[in-house]
Each structure stands twice: as structure tokens, then as C-alpha cells.
Amino acid sequence: MAGAPDRGLFHRLMNIDRRVIFLIIALSVALPILLPLNLPIGASREADAYYEAMEALRPGETMIFSFDYEPDTMAELDPMSLATLRHAFRKDVRVIALTNYAGGAGIAERILHEAAEEHGKEYGTDYVFLGYNPDWSATMLRMGESIRRTFPTDHYRTPTDEIPLLAEVDSYANVPLLVTVTASALAEYWVIWAGGKFDQKVIAGATAIQAVLVYPYFQTGQLSGFLGGLKGAAEYERSIDVDGAGVRGMDAQSMAHLLIVVFILIGNVAFLLHRMQGRRGG
Amino acid sequence: MSWDGIGMILAAILTIAIFSLLYRDNPFYRFAEHLLVGVSAGYYVVHYFYSSVIRKFAVPVFGQGDLWLLPGGVLGLLMLFRLGRKVQWVSRYAIAFYVAAWSGYLIPSVIKERIQAQIVGTLPPSPGSAPWIAILGSLLILVGVVSILIYFYFSVEHKGAVGKISQVGITFLMVGFGASFGYTVMGRVSLLIGRFQFLFQDLPQALGW
């Protein structure tokens, strides 16, 4: 019948209810979480470099760890933060933690205390949490002069002059490594301010979306290592032999990616065939 | 049941309420969305006020007599003039100071770290000083950077050799966009994985199910 809608297979695929796609994606993510497949996880050059930078720290040395993210990206970045702090505490490296995001304080407290408790670390001597300071650029610059003056009190309002760890360490000059785990462009800012002005060695953990912007800084050596997205977290967890949420999520990640690739292929083939049919018909 | 357990059950209910939008718009989704906006706004207003006004200004100035911070505080107060239409011009003085100070700080550093260091990074290592694969990679970066820069050079018509080089630039751009899209997909899927790990692993474990 003239003008009747085309009901071919590819036409139906082009008009599939998007809720069906949501359901299939949900299943592709949920099933591997419930029934792990243990797919292999390779190691990338940048994750190896991140691990090596951490591994180069000696017991008793101090690193700065900046929780530069908020709850919206916890799923990607929490595994990196936890793995890095576990690695640091396992090596008896002391940690000065801070956050450049107001919403990052709760995350920092939870992860710091979890990692510290696992390794029997004591607040004030083995690690300290400085809390949130407004204006990240000013914070990064001023920390190069004096951490105690940048943060007159820690997150719990204890004067930083009274904290034993900060009596020995007061600027980048006393810190061999700075780690930022970030969902924004803060890795670049740490490179510009701490790296560029004070020659501070910097490594970063970034969300997958930020990873493409971070790569150029790794390629030039301005960043000594970096982890990109959940995959980066999983690689690092494997490097330190402590599987966490990163490794546990990789099966689901792989299955969802495979499915999306299949969807893209079907969508493109269906689109091309539909267009060819239209030309022949028209 | 502990407060943590109650909190986790509430978080699970709100997660499901937000996911319900994928089926269709509904009152549960709207309630969860409004709750998120309201709680976030309250949290950030209090946090920013305490961190900036109290901790960085009121305590040092009035508690410790650090009067050097007063001019900065006055400039900060000038920003509030933006709220009145007739007097909002006063806030420009604060903005002018801020722009001038940060330009002075930023311009040299950005040129050094974002431009100079990145240009140096495009130079291939000399043969023999690095594995051939690294040299090949560096050459690829050099070709990519130059061809993309030519693509964005609009003072010459993109014909002949310039047109061909800019076509190479487009190819590099497309590869870049593809990589960016792939990473974006990975990021979004990771967020879904995080919520499902919470619903199917963390929650039952915490509640002893």
C-alpha cells in the first residue's frame, strides 16, 4: 500500500524504544557485578609510572594528597584514592591531605580514616587532614611558602602549629610527591602552580572524561604518572595487589563497552540500509 | 538498626527514585531531584560562608588582629554591590583588582607550563636516544599538532597543499574526538557501576543480608 510505513527489521531497530536499551545496559552492568567473570586487566604505561612514583617514596617521607572531587564522581575516583592511601600507609609514608572542593571533605575523612585504620596509623603524626580552603590557585601557591600559614587550623579546628607532622613539614620543599585525584582541571593547576613554580613532583588520578586533557602533561613529563578512570584505578589496584572497587567494576565496564560497540555498529548499519532503501524507493 | 544502616537504605531508595526517570517522569524522581538541589544549596552556602568569611576573614582579622586582610575584605564586600542595579558599578573595582592580580600571576605561568612546555613536548627525541617506537610516536604528535594548527589557520584559503594538510588535521581531530567520546562513555558507565555496586554489594553487606 502506497505511503504505508516500512516495517523492515532495520526500520524497527531504528525505532526501538530507548527503555529497552536502558534495560539491556543495566543488565550488562548488573550481571557481571553479581556473577564476576574475572576478565584480564592489563597495565598501561601511565598507571605503571604512577605506581613507580609512589613506590619511590621511602618510609618516613611525607606526601601531599589532594581530594579534588565531590560525590558525583566518587564511583570513579574513590578506588584510586583508597588504593593510593593504602599504598602510602603500607610503606609508612606520612600523608598531608586536603581538598579543594567544599563537597570533598566528607569523602576525604571517610577514605583517610578507612586506610589509616587498616594500617594502624595515628592522626597528627602519621597523617593529617587540613580540610577545604577556598580558591585553589591561591591555596596551591601559598602552600609552597607555608602549609601552616595556608591552613591555620586543620579540618577539626586544631591549630596546625600544634600538629606534630606539620612541625616537620611546612612546604613543598619537604614533600617529595604530591598526588591529586580530581574530576576537574585541577591536575593542570597543580602542574602549573606546584610543579611549575616550586618544582614539585606531581602525579594525578583523573576521571575518564578528564583523562584526554591530562595525557599531554604526562607525555611532556610535567606529570610523573596518572590514572585514567575506573580502568586506571583497577590497574593500580592490581599493581599494589589489593583488589578493590576498581577491579570489581572492570567486568561490568568491559561488558557495557562491548554492548555499546555492538549498538553503535547496529545503529550505523541500520541507518545506512534504511537510507539506501529510501533512495531506491524514492 | 544503626544510623548508618538507615542512611544507606535512604540512599538506596533515592537512587532507585532517580533511576525511575529512565522509565518515565514521575513524582518519586521529582522529589529526589528537588531534595538533591535543596540539600546541595544549603550545604554549599553554609560551607562557603564558614570557609571564606569566618575562617579566612573574621577569625584572623577580629580574633588575631591580622589587619592586612582588611583591604581584601573590603574588596570582597564591594562585590555585594552587584545586587543593586544602580550601584552595581561599584563592584567593578573589586573585579578589576581580581582580574589584574590574577592576570599577572597566570599569564607567565600558563605560557611556561601550557605553551612552552607543550611545544617542547612535540619535539621528537634524537635517533638513538630513545626506542624507535617512541620516536615514531613523537613524530606522529608533531604531524598532528602542525596539521591541526594549519587547519585552524584561516588567513589562507584551504586549497592545494594547505587544504591537504588541513585534511590531515581533521583526521587527527576526529581521532581525538573519538578518544574523548570513548572516555566519556567509560566515565558514564563507571558512575552506573558505582551505583550498582552500592545497591548489590555494599548495601546487602552493610545490612547483613
Coordinates of C-alpha atoms in Angstrom, one line a residue:
Chain A
M1 CA 0.0 0.0 0.0
A2 CA 1.4 3.4 -1.0
G3 CA 2.6 5.5 1.9
A4 CA 2.5 2.6 4.4
P5 CA 5.3 2.7 6.9
D6 CA 8.3 0.5 6.2
R7 CA 8.3 -2.3 8.8
G8 CA 11.6 -4.0 7.8
L9 CA 14.0 -5.3 10.5
F10 CA 16.3 -2.3 10.3
H11 CA 13.5 0.2 10.4
R12 CA 12.3 -1.4 13.6
L13 CA 15.8 -1.3 15.0
M14 CA 16.0 2.4 14.2
N15 CA 12.8 3.0 16.2
I16 CA 13.5 0.7 19.2
D17 CA 12.1 2.0 22.5
R18 CA 15.1 3.6 24.3
R19 CA 13.9 2.0 27.6
V20 CA 14.8 -1.4 26.1
I21 CA 18.3 -0.1 25.5
F22 CA 18.4 1.1 29.1
L23 CA 17.3 -2.3 30.4
I24 CA 19.9 -4.1 28.3
I25 CA 22.7 -1.8 29.5
A26 CA 21.5 -2.2 33.1
L27 CA 21.7 -6.0 32.8
S28 CA 25.1 -5.8 31.2
V29 CA 26.4 -3.9 34.2
A30 CA 24.5 -5.7 36.9
L31 CA 25.1 -9.3 35.9
P32 CA 29.0 -9.1 35.9
I33 CA 28.8 -7.4 39.4
L34 CA 26.6 -10.3 40.7
L35 CA 28.5 -13.0 38.7
P36 CA 32.1 -11.9 38.2
L37 CA 33.8 -13.0 35.0
N38 CA 37.4 -12.2 36.1
L39 CA 38.4 -10.8 32.8
P40 CA 42.1 -9.9 32.5
I41 CA 43.2 -6.4 33.4
G42 CA 46.3 -5.1 31.5
A43 CA 48.7 -2.4 32.8
S44 CA 49.2 0.9 31.0
R45 CA 52.4 3.0 30.8
E46 CA 50.8 5.9 32.8
A47 CA 49.5 3.6 35.6
D48 CA 52.9 2.0 35.9
A49 CA 54.5 5.4 36.1
Y50 CA 52.0 6.4 38.9
Y51 CA 52.9 3.2 40.8
E52 CA 56.6 3.7 40.4
A53 CA 56.3 7.3 41.7
M54 CA 54.5 6.0 44.8
E55 CA 56.9 3.1 45.1
A56 CA 59.9 5.5 45.1
L57 CA 58.8 7.1 48.4
R58 CA 60.8 6.0 51.4
P59 CA 59.4 5.2 54.9
G60 CA 59.1 8.4 56.9
E61 CA 58.8 10.7 53.9
T62 CA 55.7 12.8 53.5
M63 CA 53.4 13.2 50.6
I64 CA 50.5 15.6 49.9
F65 CA 47.2 14.1 48.9
S66 CA 44.5 16.3 47.5
F67 CA 41.0 15.0 47.2
D68 CA 39.9 17.3 44.4
Y69 CA 36.4 15.8 43.7
E70 CA 32.9 15.7 45.1
P71 CA 30.3 12.9 45.5
D72 CA 29.2 12.9 41.8
T73 CA 32.5 11.2 40.7
M74 CA 33.1 9.0 43.8
A75 CA 32.5 5.8 41.8
E76 CA 35.5 6.5 39.6
L77 CA 37.8 8.2 42.0
D78 CA 37.3 6.7 45.4
P79 CA 39.0 3.4 44.3
M80 CA 42.1 5.5 43.3
S81 CA 42.2 7.5 46.5
L82 CA 41.8 4.4 48.7
A83 CA 44.4 2.4 46.8
T84 CA 46.9 5.3 46.9
L85 CA 46.5 5.8 50.6
R86 CA 46.7 2.1 51.3
H87 CA 49.9 2.0 49.3
A88 CA 51.3 5.1 51.2
F89 CA 50.5 3.8 54.7
R90 CA 51.8 0.3 53.8
K91 CA 55.1 1.9 53.0
D92 CA 55.0 4.1 56.2
V93 CA 54.8 7.2 54.2
R94 CA 53.1 10.1 56.0
V95 CA 50.2 11.9 54.4
I96 CA 49.1 15.6 54.4
A97 CA 45.6 15.5 53.0
L98 CA 43.4 18.4 51.8
T99 CA 40.5 19.1 49.5
N100 CA 40.0 22.0 47.0
Y101 CA 36.2 21.2 46.8
A102 CA 33.7 22.1 49.6
G103 CA 31.9 18.8 48.9
G104 CA 35.1 16.8 49.1
A105 CA 35.6 17.0 52.9
G106 CA 33.3 14.1 53.8
I107 CA 34.8 11.9 51.2
A108 CA 38.3 12.7 52.4
E109 CA 37.5 11.9 56.0
R110 CA 35.9 8.6 55.2
I111 CA 38.7 7.3 52.9
L112 CA 41.5 8.6 55.1
H113 CA 40.2 7.0 58.2
E114 CA 39.4 3.7 56.5
A115 CA 43.0 3.4 55.1
A116 CA 44.6 4.7 58.3
E117 CA 42.6 2.3 60.5
E118 CA 43.6 -0.7 58.3
H119 CA 47.3 0.2 58.8
G120 CA 47.1 1.4 62.4
K121 CA 48.1 4.9 61.6
E122 CA 47.7 7.8 64.1
Y123 CA 46.2 11.1 63.3
G124 CA 48.6 14.0 63.7
T125 CA 51.8 12.1 63.5
D126 CA 51.2 9.7 60.5
Y127 CA 48.6 11.7 58.7
V128 CA 46.6 15.0 58.9
F129 CA 43.5 16.3 57.2
L130 CA 43.7 20.1 56.5
G131 CA 40.2 20.3 55.2
Y132 CA 38.8 22.7 52.5
N133 CA 40.4 26.0 51.6
P134 CA 38.6 28.4 49.3
D135 CA 40.4 29.4 46.0
W136 CA 42.5 26.5 44.8
S137 CA 45.1 28.6 42.9
A138 CA 45.8 30.7 46.0
T139 CA 45.9 27.6 48.1
M140 CA 48.4 25.8 45.8
L141 CA 50.6 28.9 45.6
R142 CA 50.6 29.6 49.3
M143 CA 51.4 26.0 50.3
G144 CA 54.7 26.5 48.5
E145 CA 55.6 29.1 51.1
S146 CA 53.9 27.7 54.2
I147 CA 51.4 25.0 54.7
R148 CA 50.8 26.1 58.3
R149 CA 50.0 29.6 57.2
T150 CA 47.7 28.5 54.4
F151 CA 45.8 26.3 56.8
P152 CA 46.0 27.9 60.3
T153 CA 43.8 25.1 61.6
D154 CA 43.1 21.6 60.3
H155 CA 39.7 20.2 59.5
Y156 CA 38.9 19.7 63.1
R157 CA 39.9 23.2 64.1
T158 CA 43.2 22.1 65.8
P159 CA 45.8 24.8 65.2
T160 CA 48.3 23.4 62.7
D161 CA 51.2 24.8 64.8
E162 CA 50.3 22.1 67.4
I163 CA 50.2 19.1 64.9
P164 CA 53.5 17.1 65.1
L165 CA 53.6 16.1 61.5
L166 CA 53.3 19.8 60.3
A167 CA 56.1 20.8 62.7
E168 CA 58.5 19.0 60.4
V169 CA 56.9 19.6 57.1
D170 CA 55.7 23.1 56.1
S171 CA 56.1 23.5 52.3
Y172 CA 56.7 21.6 49.0
A173 CA 60.4 21.7 49.8
N174 CA 59.8 19.0 52.4
V175 CA 57.5 16.9 50.3
P176 CA 58.9 14.6 47.6
L177 CA 55.5 13.8 46.0
L178 CA 52.1 15.4 45.5
V179 CA 49.1 13.4 44.5
T180 CA 45.8 14.9 43.2
V181 CA 42.8 12.8 42.5
T182 CA 40.5 15.1 40.5
A183 CA 37.3 15.3 38.5
S184 CA 38.2 18.7 37.0
A185 CA 41.2 20.6 35.5
L186 CA 42.9 20.7 38.9
A187 CA 45.7 18.3 37.8
E188 CA 46.7 21.1 35.3
Y189 CA 46.6 23.7 38.1
W190 CA 48.8 21.6 40.4
V191 CA 51.2 21.2 37.4
I192 CA 51.2 25.0 36.8
W193 CA 51.4 26.2 40.4
A194 CA 53.2 23.4 42.4
G195 CA 55.1 21.9 39.6
G196 CA 56.0 25.0 37.6
K197 CA 56.7 27.4 40.3
F198 CA 58.1 25.1 43.0
D199 CA 59.4 22.1 41.0
Q200 CA 57.1 19.8 42.9
K201 CA 56.8 16.3 41.5
V202 CA 53.1 15.7 40.7
I203 CA 51.1 12.6 39.9
A204 CA 47.3 12.5 39.2
G205 CA 44.2 10.4 39.2
A206 CA 41.6 11.7 36.9
T207 CA 38.1 10.8 35.7
A208 CA 37.9 9.2 32.3
I209 CA 36.4 12.4 30.8
Q210 CA 39.4 14.4 32.1
A211 CA 42.0 11.8 31.0
V212 CA 42.2 13.1 27.5
L213 CA 43.1 16.5 28.8
V214 CA 45.7 15.1 31.3
Y215 CA 47.6 12.9 28.7
P216 CA 49.6 15.9 27.2
Y217 CA 51.0 16.7 30.6
F218 CA 52.1 13.1 31.1
Q219 CA 53.6 13.0 27.6
T220 CA 55.8 16.1 28.4
G221 CA 56.8 14.7 31.8
Q222 CA 55.1 17.5 33.7
L223 CA 53.0 14.8 35.4
S224 CA 55.1 11.9 36.5
G225 CA 52.2 9.4 36.3
F226 CA 48.5 9.3 36.1
L227 CA 45.4 7.0 36.4
G228 CA 42.5 7.5 34.0
G229 CA 39.1 6.5 35.1
L230 CA 38.0 3.2 36.6
K231 CA 40.4 1.3 34.4
G232 CA 43.3 3.3 35.8
A233 CA 42.1 2.5 39.3
A234 CA 41.9 -1.2 38.5
E235 CA 45.4 -1.2 37.0
Y236 CA 46.8 0.4 40.1
E237 CA 44.9 -1.9 42.5
R238 CA 46.5 -4.8 40.6
S239 CA 49.9 -3.2 40.9
I240 CA 49.7 -3.0 44.7
D241 CA 48.0 -6.4 45.0
V242 CA 44.9 -5.1 46.8
D243 CA 41.8 -5.6 44.7
G244 CA 39.1 -3.1 45.4
A245 CA 36.1 -1.4 43.7
G246 CA 38.1 -0.7 40.6
V247 CA 38.9 -4.3 39.9
R248 CA 35.4 -5.4 40.9
G249 CA 33.9 -2.9 38.4
M250 CA 36.1 -3.8 35.4
D251 CA 34.0 -6.9 34.3
A252 CA 30.9 -4.7 34.2
Q253 CA 32.8 -1.9 32.4
S254 CA 34.1 -4.3 29.7
M255 CA 30.6 -5.9 29.1
A256 CA 28.9 -2.5 28.9
H257 CA 31.6 -1.2 26.4
L258 CA 31.2 -4.3 24.3
L259 CA 27.5 -3.8 24.2
I260 CA 27.8 -0.1 23.3
V261 CA 30.2 -1.0 20.4
V262 CA 27.6 -3.5 19.2
F263 CA 24.8 -0.9 19.5
I264 CA 26.9 1.6 17.5
L265 CA 27.6 -0.9 14.8
I266 CA 23.9 -2.0 14.5
G267 CA 22.8 1.7 14.6
N268 CA 25.1 2.7 11.8
V269 CA 24.3 -0.4 9.6
A270 CA 20.6 0.1 10.1
F271 CA 20.9 3.8 9.3
L272 CA 22.9 3.1 6.1
L273 CA 20.5 0.4 4.9
H274 CA 17.5 2.5 5.7
R275 CA 18.9 5.4 3.7
M276 CA 19.7 3.1 0.8
Q277 CA 16.1 1.7 0.9
G278 CA 14.8 5.2 0.9
R279 CA 16.9 6.2 -2.2
R280 CA 15.7 3.1 -4.1
G281 CA 12.1 3.7 -3.1
G282 CA 12.3 7.5 -3.8
Chain B
M1 CA 19.3 -0.7 63.1
S2 CA 22.2 1.8 63.2
W3 CA 22.0 5.4 61.7
D4 CA 24.5 4.2 59.0
G5 CA 22.1 1.5 58.0
I6 CA 19.2 3.8 57.9
G7 CA 21.3 6.2 55.8
M8 CA 22.2 3.5 53.4
I9 CA 18.6 2.4 52.9
L10 CA 17.6 6.0 52.3
A11 CA 20.4 6.3 49.8
A12 CA 19.2 3.2 48.0
I13 CA 15.6 4.5 47.9
L14 CA 16.8 7.8 46.4
T15 CA 19.0 6.1 43.9
I16 CA 16.0 4.0 42.6
A17 CA 13.9 7.1 42.6
I18 CA 16.4 8.9 40.4
F19 CA 16.7 5.8 38.1
S20 CA 12.9 5.7 37.7
L21 CA 13.2 8.7 35.3
L22 CA 14.6 6.2 32.7
Y23 CA 11.1 4.7 32.5
R24 CA 9.2 8.0 32.6
D25 CA 8.9 11.2 34.6
N26 CA 7.2 10.6 38.0
P27 CA 6.7 12.2 41.4
F28 CA 9.3 10.0 43.1
Y29 CA 12.0 11.2 40.7
R30 CA 11.0 14.8 41.1
F31 CA 11.0 14.5 44.9
A32 CA 14.5 13.1 44.8
E33 CA 15.7 15.7 42.4
H34 CA 14.3 18.6 44.4
L35 CA 15.8 17.1 47.6
L36 CA 19.2 16.9 46.0
V37 CA 19.0 20.6 44.8
G38 CA 17.8 21.8 48.2
V39 CA 20.3 19.9 50.3
S40 CA 23.2 20.8 48.0
A41 CA 22.3 24.5 48.0
G42 CA 22.1 24.5 51.8
Y43 CA 25.3 22.6 52.2
Y44 CA 27.3 24.8 49.9
V45 CA 26.0 28.1 51.2
V46 CA 27.0 27.2 54.8
H47 CA 30.3 25.6 53.8
Y48 CA 31.4 28.6 51.6
F49 CA 30.3 31.1 54.2
Y50 CA 32.1 29.4 57.0
S51 CA 35.3 28.6 55.0
S52 CA 35.6 32.0 53.4
V53 CA 34.0 34.7 55.6
I54 CA 34.5 33.1 59.1
R55 CA 37.7 31.0 58.8
K56 CA 39.7 33.1 56.3
F57 CA 38.5 36.6 57.3
A58 CA 36.6 37.1 60.6
V59 CA 38.8 34.9 62.7
P60 CA 42.2 36.2 61.5
V61 CA 41.1 39.9 61.5
F62 CA 38.9 40.2 64.6
G63 CA 40.4 37.2 66.6
Q64 CA 44.1 37.5 65.8
G65 CA 44.4 41.2 64.7
D66 CA 45.7 40.4 61.2
L67 CA 44.6 43.7 59.7
W68 CA 46.4 43.1 56.4
L69 CA 43.3 41.1 55.4
L70 CA 41.0 44.1 55.8
P71 CA 41.6 45.6 52.3
G72 CA 40.8 42.2 50.8
G73 CA 37.6 42.0 52.9
V74 CA 36.5 45.5 51.7
L75 CA 37.1 44.4 48.1
G76 CA 35.0 41.3 48.8
L77 CA 32.2 43.5 50.3
L78 CA 32.2 45.6 47.1
M79 CA 31.1 42.5 45.2
L80 CA 27.8 42.6 47.0
F81 CA 27.0 45.9 45.2
R82 CA 26.2 43.7 42.2
L83 CA 22.9 43.0 43.9
G84 CA 21.7 46.6 43.4
R85 CA 21.1 47.8 39.8
K86 CA 22.0 51.4 40.4
V87 CA 25.2 50.7 42.4
Q88 CA 26.5 47.6 40.7
W89 CA 29.2 49.6 39.0
V90 CA 31.0 49.8 42.4
S91 CA 31.7 46.0 42.2
R92 CA 33.8 46.6 39.1
Y93 CA 36.6 47.9 41.3
A94 CA 36.8 44.5 43.0
I95 CA 36.6 42.7 39.7
A96 CA 39.3 44.9 38.2
F97 CA 41.7 44.2 41.1
Y98 CA 41.0 40.5 40.9
V99 CA 41.5 40.3 37.1
A100 CA 44.7 42.4 37.2
A101 CA 46.2 40.4 40.1
W102 CA 45.4 37.0 38.5
S103 CA 46.5 38.0 35.1
G104 CA 49.9 38.9 36.5
Y105 CA 50.1 35.6 38.2
L106 CA 48.6 33.4 35.5
I107 CA 50.0 34.7 32.2
P108 CA 53.7 33.9 32.7
S109 CA 52.9 30.6 34.3
V110 CA 50.4 29.5 31.7
I111 CA 52.8 30.5 28.9
K112 CA 55.6 28.5 30.6
E113 CA 53.6 25.3 31.5
R114 CA 50.8 25.1 28.9
I115 CA 52.5 26.6 25.8
Q116 CA 56.3 26.4 26.2
A117 CA 56.5 23.0 27.8
Q118 CA 53.9 21.6 25.4
I119 CA 55.8 22.9 22.4
V120 CA 59.0 21.3 23.7
G121 CA 57.0 18.1 24.2
T122 CA 56.2 17.9 20.5
L123 CA 59.9 17.7 19.6
P124 CA 61.0 14.1 18.7
P125 CA 63.9 12.7 20.6
S126 CA 67.1 12.4 18.6
P127 CA 67.6 8.9 16.9
G128 CA 69.5 6.5 19.1
S129 CA 68.4 8.3 22.4
A130 CA 65.0 6.5 22.5
P131 CA 63.3 3.3 21.2
W132 CA 62.1 3.7 17.6
I133 CA 58.5 3.3 18.7
A134 CA 58.9 6.4 20.9
I135 CA 60.4 8.4 18.1
L136 CA 57.6 7.3 15.8
G137 CA 55.0 8.3 18.4
S138 CA 56.7 11.7 18.8
L139 CA 56.7 12.2 15.0
L140 CA 53.0 11.4 14.9
I141 CA 52.4 14.0 17.6
L142 CA 54.4 16.6 15.7
V143 CA 52.5 15.9 12.5
G144 CA 49.2 16.0 14.4
V145 CA 50.0 19.3 16.1
V146 CA 51.2 21.1 12.9
S147 CA 48.4 19.8 10.7
I148 CA 45.7 20.8 13.3
L149 CA 47.3 24.3 13.7
I150 CA 47.2 24.7 9.9
Y151 CA 43.5 23.6 9.9
F152 CA 42.8 26.4 12.3
Y153 CA 44.7 29.0 10.3
F154 CA 42.0 30.8 8.4
S155 CA 44.0 33.6 6.7
V156 CA 44.9 31.4 3.8
E157 CA 42.3 29.6 1.7
H158 CA 42.4 25.8 2.4
K159 CA 43.3 24.8 -1.2
G160 CA 46.2 22.8 -2.6
A161 CA 48.9 21.8 -0.1
V162 CA 47.3 23.8 2.7
G163 CA 44.0 22.1 2.0
K164 CA 45.6 18.6 2.1
I165 CA 47.5 19.3 5.3
S166 CA 44.3 20.6 6.9
Q167 CA 42.5 17.4 5.9
V168 CA 45.2 15.5 7.8
G169 CA 44.5 17.9 10.7
I170 CA 40.8 17.0 10.5
T171 CA 41.6 13.3 10.6
F172 CA 43.7 13.9 13.8
L173 CA 40.8 15.9 15.3
M174 CA 38.4 13.1 14.5
V175 CA 40.6 10.6 16.2
G176 CA 40.8 12.9 19.2
F177 CA 37.1 13.3 19.4
G178 CA 36.7 9.6 19.1
A179 CA 39.0 9.0 22.0
S180 CA 37.3 11.7 24.0
F181 CA 33.9 10.1 23.3
G182 CA 35.2 6.7 24.3
Y183 CA 36.5 8.0 27.6
T184 CA 33.2 9.8 28.2
V185 CA 31.3 6.5 27.7
M186 CA 33.7 4.9 30.2
G187 CA 33.1 7.6 32.7
R188 CA 29.3 7.4 32.5
V189 CA 29.3 3.6 32.7
S190 CA 31.6 3.9 35.7
L191 CA 29.0 6.0 37.5
L192 CA 26.4 3.4 36.8
I193 CA 28.8 0.7 38.1
G194 CA 29.3 2.7 41.3
R195 CA 25.6 2.8 42.0
F196 CA 25.0 -0.9 41.2
Q197 CA 28.0 -1.8 43.4
F198 CA 26.3 0.2 46.1
L199 CA 22.9 -1.5 45.6
F200 CA 24.0 -5.1 45.0
Q201 CA 27.2 -5.3 47.1
D202 CA 27.8 -2.6 49.7
L203 CA 24.1 -2.3 50.9
P204 CA 23.5 -6.0 51.5
Q205 CA 26.9 -6.4 53.1
A206 CA 26.3 -3.5 55.5
L207 CA 22.9 -4.7 56.4
G208 CA 23.9 -8.3 56.8
W209 CA 21.6 -9.6 54.1

